[in-house]
Amino acid sequence: VRGLKGLKKLQLDKNRLTDITPLESLGELEEFSANGNMLPKVNGTSMQKLKKLSLSGNCLTVCSVDGLKYLRELNLSHNKLSAVPSGVFSLPALQDLDLSYNSLTSLAGPITAKSLQSLNLNHNSIAAIPNELLKDTKLITLNIEGNPITGADLKALDSYAEWLARQKKTIDKQISGGLAVQMI
């Protein structure tokens, strides 16, 4: 690992890895992918320059990402997380978060990730969405299929109308820019 100190991108998908501790010292990494391994835990806090982290399809029960101020994309789908990793909703640059196919029951903690635009929570056990998720972020896309929460629950949130207006504004911009959008 010593000779890789300046490495910017590393992809270690489907290698049956159970531990990546030695790689956590690669402080210059901007993109790291270790999908489809057997990792039970990851401490990414020392990878301070990460912009994209993908750990889908492991057996993660613990993942630390506190302080990753440049992280824009985080994929922790298809794991065994029972709680949202500490600090995830405080990452200032986070735009795209995938927590689908885990065992989440709630979205605890303050939500201060102002840049968050896309959140995938499909196939968990989430019964409620915090009001600030729709209000205090730039969230446009929220996927909640396969959870106990219903559309009526979302509509009951104080911030629901504001969130819908933000979605409409984004779609209107895309249409005026020449992108065809199909509304379902």
mmCIF file with all atom_site columns, C-alpha atoms in Angstrom:
data_model
loop_
_atom_site.group_PDB
_atom_site.id
_atom_site.type_symbol
_atom_site.label_atom_id
_atom_site.label_alt_id
_atom_site.label_comp_id
_atom_site.label_asym_id
_atom_site.label_entity_id
_atom_site.label_seq_id
_atom_site.pdbx_PDB_ins_code
_atom_site.Cartn_x
_atom_site.Cartn_y
_atom_site.Cartn_z
_atom_site.occupancy
_atom_site.B_iso_or_equiv
_atom_site.pdbx_formal_charge
_atom_site.auth_seq_id
_atom_site.auth_comp_id
_atom_site.auth_asym_id
_atom_site.auth_atom_id
_atom_site.pdbx_PDB_model_num
ATOM 1   C CA . VAL A 1 1   ? 0.000   0.000   0.000   1.00 0.00 ? 1   VAL A CA 1
ATOM 2   C CA . ARG A 1 2   ? 2.955   2.334   0.573   1.00 0.00 ? 2   ARG A CA 1
ATOM 3   C CA . GLY A 1 3   ? 3.590   2.695   -3.159  1.00 0.00 ? 3   GLY A CA 1
ATOM 4   C CA . LEU A 1 4   ? -0.042  3.677   -3.789  1.00 0.00 ? 4   LEU A CA 1
ATOM 5   C CA . LYS A 1 5   ? -0.163  6.824   -1.637  1.00 0.00 ? 5   LYS A CA 1
ATOM 6   C CA . GLY A 1 6   ? -1.013  9.123   -4.605  1.00 0.00 ? 6   GLY A CA 1
ATOM 7   C CA . LEU A 1 7   ? -3.713  6.830   -6.049  1.00 0.00 ? 7   LEU A CA 1
ATOM 8   C CA . LYS A 1 8   ? -6.906  8.724   -6.993  1.00 0.00 ? 8   LYS A CA 1
ATOM 9   C CA . LYS A 1 9   ? -9.279  5.915   -8.037  1.00 0.00 ? 9   LYS A CA 1
ATOM 10  C CA . LEU A 1 10  ? -9.492  2.335   -6.802  1.00 0.00 ? 10  LEU A CA 1
ATOM 11  C CA . GLN A 1 11  ? -12.020 -0.334  -7.775  1.00 0.00 ? 11  GLN A CA 1
ATOM 12  C CA . LEU A 1 12  ? -11.994 -3.617  -5.863  1.00 0.00 ? 12  LEU A CA 1
ATOM 13  C CA . ASP A 1 13  ? -15.423 -5.023  -6.739  1.00 0.00 ? 13  ASP A CA 1
ATOM 14  C CA . LYS A 1 14  ? -16.209 -8.733  -6.298  1.00 0.00 ? 14  LYS A CA 1
ATOM 15  C CA . ASN A 1 15  ? -12.974 -9.836  -4.660  1.00 0.00 ? 15  ASN A CA 1
ATOM 16  C CA . ARG A 1 16  ? -14.343 -11.547 -1.525  1.00 0.00 ? 16  ARG A CA 1
ATOM 17  C CA . LEU A 1 17  ? -12.644 -8.929  0.645   1.00 0.00 ? 17  LEU A CA 1
ATOM 18  C CA . THR A 1 18  ? -13.411 -9.049  4.350   1.00 0.00 ? 18  THR A CA 1
ATOM 19  C CA . ASP A 1 19  ? -11.116 -6.229  5.467   1.00 0.00 ? 19  ASP A CA 1
ATOM 20  C CA . ILE A 1 20  ? -9.879  -3.060  3.776   1.00 0.00 ? 20  ILE A CA 1
ATOM 21  C CA . THR A 1 21  ? -8.162  -1.522  6.819   1.00 0.00 ? 21  THR A CA 1
ATOM 22  C CA . PRO A 1 22  ? -4.753  -1.204  5.055   1.00 0.00 ? 22  PRO A CA 1
ATOM 23  C CA . LEU A 1 23  ? -6.416  0.718   2.214   1.00 0.00 ? 23  LEU A CA 1
ATOM 24  C CA . GLU A 1 24  ? -7.972  3.248   4.570   1.00 0.00 ? 24  GLU A CA 1
ATOM 25  C CA . SER A 1 25  ? -4.586  4.997   4.700   1.00 0.00 ? 25  SER A CA 1
ATOM 26  C CA . LEU A 1 26  ? -4.868  6.004   1.023   1.00 0.00 ? 26  LEU A CA 1
ATOM 27  C CA . GLY A 1 27  ? -5.607  9.631   1.824   1.00 0.00 ? 27  GLY A CA 1
ATOM 28  C CA . GLU A 1 28  ? -5.481  10.858  -1.798  1.00 0.00 ? 28  GLU A CA 1
ATOM 29  C CA . LEU A 1 29  ? -8.281  8.581   -3.041  1.00 0.00 ? 29  LEU A CA 1
ATOM 30  C CA . GLU A 1 30  ? -11.150 10.455  -4.695  1.00 0.00 ? 30  GLU A CA 1
ATOM 31  C CA . GLU A 1 31  ? -13.145 7.426   -5.865  1.00 0.00 ? 31  GLU A CA 1
ATOM 32  C CA . PHE A 1 32  ? -13.312 4.072   -4.098  1.00 0.00 ? 32  PHE A CA 1
ATOM 33  C CA . SER A 1 33  ? -15.482 1.096   -4.986  1.00 0.00 ? 33  SER A CA 1
ATOM 34  C CA . ALA A 1 34  ? -15.572 -2.224  -3.150  1.00 0.00 ? 34  ALA A CA 1
ATOM 35  C CA . ASN A 1 35  ? -18.982 -3.535  -4.233  1.00 0.00 ? 35  ASN A CA 1
ATOM 36  C CA . GLY A 1 36  ? -19.898 -7.198  -3.914  1.00 0.00 ? 36  GLY A CA 1
ATOM 37  C CA . ASN A 1 37  ? -17.399 -8.169  -1.258  1.00 0.00 ? 37  ASN A CA 1
ATOM 38  C CA . MET A 1 38  ? -17.902 -9.474  2.280   1.00 0.00 ? 38  MET A CA 1
ATOM 39  C CA . LEU A 1 39  ? -17.000 -6.390  4.283   1.00 0.00 ? 39  LEU A CA 1
ATOM 40  C CA . PRO A 1 40  ? -18.668 -6.248  7.735   1.00 0.00 ? 40  PRO A CA 1
ATOM 41  C CA . LYS A 1 41  ? -17.389 -2.749  8.565   1.00 0.00 ? 41  LYS A CA 1
ATOM 42  C CA . VAL A 1 42  ? -15.583 0.162   6.935   1.00 0.00 ? 42  VAL A CA 1
ATOM 43  C CA . ASN A 1 43  ? -13.957 3.204   8.440   1.00 0.00 ? 43  ASN A CA 1
ATOM 44  C CA . GLY A 1 44  ? -13.575 5.705   5.627   1.00 0.00 ? 44  GLY A CA 1
ATOM 45  C CA . THR A 1 45  ? -12.902 8.738   7.807   1.00 0.00 ? 45  THR A CA 1
ATOM 46  C CA . SER A 1 46  ? -9.198  8.853   6.922   1.00 0.00 ? 46  SER A CA 1
ATOM 47  C CA . MET A 1 47  ? -9.955  8.995   3.177   1.00 0.00 ? 47  MET A CA 1
ATOM 48  C CA . GLN A 1 48  ? -10.493 12.740  3.436   1.00 0.00 ? 48  GLN A CA 1
ATOM 49  C CA . LYS A 1 49  ? -10.483 13.491  -0.316  1.00 0.00 ? 49  LYS A CA 1
ATOM 50  C CA . LEU A 1 50  ? -13.139 10.955  -1.291  1.00 0.00 ? 50  LEU A CA 1
ATOM 51  C CA . LYS A 1 51  ? -15.790 12.265  -3.673  1.00 0.00 ? 51  LYS A CA 1
ATOM 52  C CA . LYS A 1 52  ? -17.383 8.918   -4.500  1.00 0.00 ? 52  LYS A CA 1
ATOM 53  C CA . LEU A 1 53  ? -17.667 5.872   -2.242  1.00 0.00 ? 53  LEU A CA 1
ATOM 54  C CA . SER A 1 54  ? -19.504 2.713   -3.301  1.00 0.00 ? 54  SER A CA 1
ATOM 55  C CA . LEU A 1 55  ? -19.789 -0.259  -0.933  1.00 0.00 ? 55  LEU A CA 1
ATOM 56  C CA . SER A 1 56  ? -22.941 -1.923  -2.268  1.00 0.00 ? 56  SER A CA 1
ATOM 57  C CA . GLY A 1 57  ? -23.530 -5.631  -1.801  1.00 0.00 ? 57  GLY A CA 1
ATOM 58  C CA . ASN A 1 58  ? -21.391 -6.271  1.244   1.00 0.00 ? 58  ASN A CA 1
ATOM 59  C CA . CYS A 1 59  ? -22.519 -7.298  4.735   1.00 0.00 ? 59  CYS A CA 1
ATOM 60  C CA . LEU A 1 60  ? -21.881 -3.931  6.353   1.00 0.00 ? 60  LEU A CA 1
ATOM 61  C CA . THR A 1 61  ? -23.352 -3.344  9.780   1.00 0.00 ? 61  THR A CA 1
ATOM 62  C CA . VAL A 1 62  ? -21.046 -0.388  10.498  1.00 0.00 ? 62  VAL A CA 1
ATOM 63  C CA . CYS A 1 63  ? -19.717 2.291   8.162   1.00 0.00 ? 63  CYS A CA 1
ATOM 64  C CA . SER A 1 64  ? -17.988 5.469   9.331   1.00 0.00 ? 64  SER A CA 1
ATOM 65  C CA . VAL A 1 65  ? -17.914 8.438   6.968   1.00 0.00 ? 65  VAL A CA 1
ATOM 66  C CA . ASP A 1 66  ? -17.774 11.330  9.449   1.00 0.00 ? 66  ASP A CA 1
ATOM 67  C CA . GLY A 1 67  ? -15.875 14.340  8.205   1.00 0.00 ? 67  GLY A CA 1
ATOM 68  C CA . LEU A 1 68  ? -15.702 13.432  4.504   1.00 0.00 ? 68  LEU A CA 1
ATOM 69  C CA . LYS A 1 69  ? -16.368 16.997  3.402   1.00 0.00 ? 69  LYS A CA 1
ATOM 70  C CA . TYR A 1 70  ? -15.881 16.346  -0.343  1.00 0.00 ? 70  TYR A CA 1
ATOM 71  C CA . LEU A 1 71  ? -18.025 13.197  -0.582  1.00 0.00 ? 71  LEU A CA 1
ATOM 72  C CA . ARG A 1 72  ? -20.721 13.698  -3.249  1.00 0.00 ? 72  ARG A CA 1
ATOM 73  C CA . GLU A 1 73  ? -21.899 10.125  -3.893  1.00 0.00 ? 73  GLU A CA 1
ATOM 74  C CA . LEU A 1 74  ? -22.353 7.383   -1.307  1.00 0.00 ? 74  LEU A CA 1
ATOM 75  C CA . ASN A 1 75  ? -23.759 3.952   -2.146  1.00 0.00 ? 75  ASN A CA 1
ATOM 76  C CA . LEU A 1 76  ? -24.348 1.666   0.839   1.00 0.00 ? 76  LEU A CA 1
ATOM 77  C CA . SER A 1 77  ? -27.183 -0.325  -0.738  1.00 0.00 ? 77  SER A CA 1
ATOM 78  C CA . HIS A 1 78  ? -27.651 -4.075  -0.277  1.00 0.00 ? 78  HIS A CA 1
ATOM 79  C CA . ASN A 1 79  ? -25.994 -4.304  3.121   1.00 0.00 ? 79  ASN A CA 1
ATOM 80  C CA . LYS A 1 80  ? -27.102 -5.083  6.680   1.00 0.00 ? 80  LYS A CA 1
ATOM 81  C CA . LEU A 1 81  ? -27.252 -1.584  8.112   1.00 0.00 ? 81  LEU A CA 1
ATOM 82  C CA . SER A 1 82  ? -29.850 -1.182  10.862  1.00 0.00 ? 82  SER A CA 1
ATOM 83  C CA . ALA A 1 83  ? -29.103 2.518   11.318  1.00 0.00 ? 83  ALA A CA 1
ATOM 84  C CA . VAL A 1 84  ? -27.973 5.320   9.042   1.00 0.00 ? 84  VAL A CA 1
ATOM 85  C CA . PRO A 1 85  ? -24.228 5.695   9.600   1.00 0.00 ? 85  PRO A CA 1
ATOM 86  C CA . SER A 1 86  ? -23.356 8.520   11.952  1.00 0.00 ? 86  SER A CA 1
ATOM 87  C CA . GLY A 1 87  ? -22.662 11.783  10.210  1.00 0.00 ? 87  GLY A CA 1
ATOM 88  C CA . VAL A 1 88  ? -24.092 10.813  6.810   1.00 0.00 ? 88  VAL A CA 1
ATOM 89  C CA . PHE A 1 89  ? -26.737 13.521  6.891   1.00 0.00 ? 89  PHE A CA 1
ATOM 90  C CA . SER A 1 90  ? -24.097 16.078  7.914   1.00 0.00 ? 90  SER A CA 1
ATOM 91  C CA . LEU A 1 91  ? -21.814 15.617  4.898   1.00 0.00 ? 91  LEU A CA 1
ATOM 92  C CA . PRO A 1 92  ? -21.754 19.078  3.268   1.00 0.00 ? 92  PRO A CA 1
ATOM 93  C CA . ALA A 1 93  ? -21.123 18.007  -0.356  1.00 0.00 ? 93  ALA A CA 1
ATOM 94  C CA . LEU A 1 94  ? -23.310 14.874  -0.385  1.00 0.00 ? 94  LEU A CA 1
ATOM 95  C CA . GLN A 1 95  ? -25.676 14.923  -3.382  1.00 0.00 ? 95  GLN A CA 1
ATOM 96  C CA . ASP A 1 96  ? -26.553 11.281  -4.014  1.00 0.00 ? 96  ASP A CA 1
ATOM 97  C CA . LEU A 1 97  ? -27.170 8.760   -1.226  1.00 0.00 ? 97  LEU A CA 1
ATOM 98  C CA . ASP A 1 98  ? -28.287 5.155   -1.750  1.00 0.00 ? 98  ASP A CA 1
ATOM 99  C CA . LEU A 1 99  ? -29.310 3.257   1.384   1.00 0.00 ? 99  LEU A CA 1
ATOM 100 C CA . SER A 1 100 ? -31.703 0.861   -0.342  1.00 0.00 ? 100 SER A CA 1
ATOM 101 C CA . TYR A 1 101 ? -32.041 -2.802  0.635   1.00 0.00 ? 101 TYR A CA 1
ATOM 102 C CA . ASN A 1 102 ? -30.856 -2.495  4.217   1.00 0.00 ? 102 ASN A CA 1
ATOM 103 C CA . SER A 1 103 ? -32.665 -2.909  7.544   1.00 0.00 ? 103 SER A CA 1
ATOM 104 C CA . LEU A 1 104 ? -33.226 0.755   8.349   1.00 0.00 ? 104 LEU A CA 1
ATOM 105 C CA . THR A 1 105 ? -36.216 1.646   10.512  1.00 0.00 ? 105 THR A CA 1
ATOM 106 C CA . SER A 1 106 ? -35.680 5.399   10.827  1.00 0.00 ? 106 SER A CA 1
ATOM 107 C CA . LEU A 1 107 ? -33.619 8.349   9.670   1.00 0.00 ? 107 LEU A CA 1
ATOM 108 C CA . ALA A 1 108 ? -32.177 9.521   12.979  1.00 0.00 ? 108 ALA A CA 1
ATOM 109 C CA . GLY A 1 109 ? -29.982 12.513  13.637  1.00 0.00 ? 109 GLY A CA 1
ATOM 110 C CA . PRO A 1 110 ? -29.955 16.061  12.374  1.00 0.00 ? 110 PRO A CA 1
ATOM 111 C CA . ILE A 1 111 ? -30.224 16.452  8.616   1.00 0.00 ? 111 ILE A CA 1
ATOM 112 C CA . THR A 1 112 ? -27.852 19.220  7.575   1.00 0.00 ? 112 THR A CA 1
ATOM 113 C CA . ALA A 1 113 ? -26.649 17.818  4.227   1.00 0.00 ? 113 ALA A CA 1
ATOM 114 C CA . LYS A 1 114 ? -27.874 20.890  2.335   1.00 0.00 ? 114 LYS A CA 1
ATOM 115 C CA . SER A 1 115 ? -26.587 19.585  -1.029  1.00 0.00 ? 115 SER A CA 1
ATOM 116 C CA . LEU A 1 116 ? -28.536 16.296  -0.934  1.00 0.00 ? 116 LEU A CA 1
ATOM 117 C CA . GLN A 1 117 ? -30.516 15.902  -4.174  1.00 0.00 ? 117 GLN A CA 1
ATOM 118 C CA . SER A 1 118 ? -31.217 12.174  -4.449  1.00 0.00 ? 118 SER A CA 1
ATOM 119 C CA . LEU A 1 119 ? -32.011 9.673   -1.696  1.00 0.00 ? 119 LEU A CA 1
ATOM 120 C CA . ASN A 1 120 ? -32.841 6.016   -2.309  1.00 0.00 ? 120 ASN A CA 1
ATOM 121 C CA . LEU A 1 121 ? -34.416 4.290   0.699   1.00 0.00 ? 121 LEU A CA 1
ATOM 122 C CA . ASN A 1 122 ? -36.185 1.490   -1.201  1.00 0.00 ? 122 ASN A CA 1
ATOM 123 C CA . HIS A 1 123 ? -36.825 -1.782  0.628   1.00 0.00 ? 123 HIS A CA 1
ATOM 124 C CA . ASN A 1 124 ? -36.118 -0.868  4.227   1.00 0.00 ? 124 ASN A CA 1
ATOM 125 C CA . SER A 1 125 ? -38.548 -0.605  7.151   1.00 0.00 ? 125 SER A CA 1
ATOM 126 C CA . ILE A 1 126 ? -38.909 3.157   7.360   1.00 0.00 ? 126 ILE A CA 1
ATOM 127 C CA . ALA A 1 127 ? -42.298 4.339   8.629   1.00 0.00 ? 127 ALA A CA 1
ATOM 128 C CA . ALA A 1 128 ? -41.623 8.099   8.756   1.00 0.00 ? 128 ALA A CA 1
ATOM 129 C CA . ILE A 1 129 ? -39.587 10.743  6.956   1.00 0.00 ? 129 ILE A CA 1
ATOM 130 C CA . PRO A 1 130 ? -38.327 13.731  8.964   1.00 0.00 ? 130 PRO A CA 1
ATOM 131 C CA . ASN A 1 131 ? -39.828 17.024  7.824   1.00 0.00 ? 131 ASN A CA 1
ATOM 132 C CA . GLU A 1 132 ? -36.371 18.626  7.510   1.00 0.00 ? 132 GLU A CA 1
ATOM 133 C CA . LEU A 1 133 ? -35.353 16.075  4.870   1.00 0.00 ? 133 LEU A CA 1
ATOM 134 C CA . LEU A 1 134 ? -37.777 17.648  2.416   1.00 0.00 ? 134 LEU A CA 1
ATOM 135 C CA . LYS A 1 135 ? -37.330 21.190  3.697   1.00 0.00 ? 135 LYS A CA 1
ATOM 136 C CA . ASP A 1 136 ? -33.661 21.755  4.567   1.00 0.00 ? 136 ASP A CA 1
ATOM 137 C CA . THR A 1 137 ? -32.005 19.984  1.628   1.00 0.00 ? 137 THR A CA 1
ATOM 138 C CA . LYS A 1 138 ? -32.053 20.318  -2.168  1.00 0.00 ? 138 LYS A CA 1
ATOM 139 C CA . LEU A 1 139 ? -33.757 16.919  -2.366  1.00 0.00 ? 139 LEU A CA 1
ATOM 140 C CA . ILE A 1 140 ? -35.515 16.290  -5.653  1.00 0.00 ? 140 ILE A CA 1
ATOM 141 C CA . THR A 1 141 ? -35.604 12.501  -5.891  1.00 0.00 ? 141 THR A CA 1
ATOM 142 C CA . LEU A 1 142 ? -36.821 10.383  -2.975  1.00 0.00 ? 142 LEU A CA 1
ATOM 143 C CA . ASN A 1 143 ? -37.320 6.641   -3.472  1.00 0.00 ? 143 ASN A CA 1
ATOM 144 C CA . ILE A 1 144 ? -39.275 4.925   -0.693  1.00 0.00 ? 144 ILE A CA 1
ATOM 145 C CA . GLU A 1 145 ? -40.758 1.850   -2.397  1.00 0.00 ? 145 GLU A CA 1
ATOM 146 C CA . GLY A 1 146 ? -40.982 -1.209  -0.157  1.00 0.00 ? 146 GLY A CA 1
ATOM 147 C CA . ASN A 1 147 ? -41.246 0.744   3.127   1.00 0.00 ? 147 ASN A CA 1
ATOM 148 C CA . PRO A 1 148 ? -44.228 1.087   5.484   1.00 0.00 ? 148 PRO A CA 1
ATOM 149 C CA . ILE A 1 149 ? -44.413 4.845   4.806   1.00 0.00 ? 149 ILE A CA 1
ATOM 150 C CA . THR A 1 150 ? -47.162 5.843   2.400   1.00 0.00 ? 150 THR A CA 1
ATOM 151 C CA . GLY A 1 151 ? -47.747 8.681   -0.001  1.00 0.00 ? 151 GLY A CA 1
ATOM 152 C CA . ALA A 1 152 ? -50.354 10.009  2.426   1.00 0.00 ? 152 ALA A CA 1
ATOM 153 C CA . ASP A 1 153 ? -47.687 10.110  5.160   1.00 0.00 ? 153 ASP A CA 1
ATOM 154 C CA . LEU A 1 154 ? -45.457 12.188  2.893   1.00 0.00 ? 154 LEU A CA 1
ATOM 155 C CA . LYS A 1 155 ? -48.279 14.528  1.937   1.00 0.00 ? 155 LYS A CA 1
ATOM 156 C CA . ALA A 1 156 ? -48.938 15.158  5.631   1.00 0.00 ? 156 ALA A CA 1
ATOM 157 C CA . LEU A 1 157 ? -45.484 16.689  6.115   1.00 0.00 ? 157 LEU A CA 1
ATOM 158 C CA . ASP A 1 158 ? -45.355 20.490  6.379   1.00 0.00 ? 158 ASP A CA 1
ATOM 159 C CA . SER A 1 159 ? -42.559 20.586  3.786   1.00 0.00 ? 159 SER A CA 1
ATOM 160 C CA . TYR A 1 160 ? -44.312 18.408  1.184   1.00 0.00 ? 160 TYR A CA 1
ATOM 161 C CA . ALA A 1 161 ? -45.600 21.316  -0.954  1.00 0.00 ? 161 ALA A CA 1
ATOM 162 C CA . GLU A 1 162 ? -42.160 22.958  -0.930  1.00 0.00 ? 162 GLU A CA 1
ATOM 163 C CA . TRP A 1 163 ? -40.567 19.686  -2.037  1.00 0.00 ? 163 TRP A CA 1
ATOM 164 C CA . LEU A 1 164 ? -43.083 19.251  -4.875  1.00 0.00 ? 164 LEU A CA 1
ATOM 165 C CA . ALA A 1 165 ? -42.421 22.821  -6.047  1.00 0.00 ? 165 ALA A CA 1
ATOM 166 C CA . ARG A 1 166 ? -38.669 22.100  -6.114  1.00 0.00 ? 166 ARG A CA 1
ATOM 167 C CA . GLN A 1 167 ? -39.279 18.958  -8.180  1.00 0.00 ? 167 GLN A CA 1
ATOM 168 C CA . LYS A 1 168 ? -41.484 20.840  -10.642 1.00 0.00 ? 168 LYS A CA 1
ATOM 169 C CA . LYS A 1 169 ? -38.918 23.623  -11.008 1.00 0.00 ? 169 LYS A CA 1
ATOM 170 C CA . THR A 1 170 ? -36.193 21.088  -11.791 1.00 0.00 ? 170 THR A CA 1
ATOM 171 C CA . ILE A 1 171 ? -38.352 19.281  -14.348 1.00 0.00 ? 171 ILE A CA 1
ATOM 172 C CA . ASP A 1 172 ? -39.334 22.587  -15.964 1.00 0.00 ? 172 ASP A CA 1
ATOM 173 C CA . LYS A 1 173 ? -35.635 23.500  -16.310 1.00 0.00 ? 173 LYS A CA 1
ATOM 174 C CA . GLN A 1 174 ? -34.878 20.134  -17.895 1.00 0.00 ? 174 GLN A CA 1
ATOM 175 C CA . ILE A 1 175 ? -37.731 20.471  -20.367 1.00 0.00 ? 175 ILE A CA 1
ATOM 176 C CA . SER A 1 176 ? -36.769 24.017  -21.363 1.00 0.00 ? 176 SER A CA 1
ATOM 177 C CA . GLY A 1 177 ? -33.185 22.839  -21.796 1.00 0.00 ? 177 GLY A CA 1
ATOM 178 C CA . GLY A 1 178 ? -34.281 20.295  -24.397 1.00 0.00 ? 178 GLY A CA 1
ATOM 179 C CA . LEU A 1 179 ? -34.499 17.178  -22.250 1.00 0.00 ? 179 LEU A CA 1
ATOM 180 C CA . ALA A 1 180 ? -37.627 15.097  -22.720 1.00 0.00 ? 180 ALA A CA 1
ATOM 181 C CA . VAL A 1 181 ? -39.151 14.018  -19.409 1.00 0.00 ? 181 VAL A CA 1
ATOM 182 C CA . GLN A 1 182 ? -41.909 11.476  -18.961 1.00 0.00 ? 182 GLN A CA 1
ATOM 183 C CA . MET A 1 183 ? -44.123 12.030  -15.928 1.00 0.00 ? 183 MET A CA 1
ATOM 184 C CA . ILE A 1 184 ? -45.621 8.893   -14.435 1.00 0.00 ? 184 ILE A CA 1
#
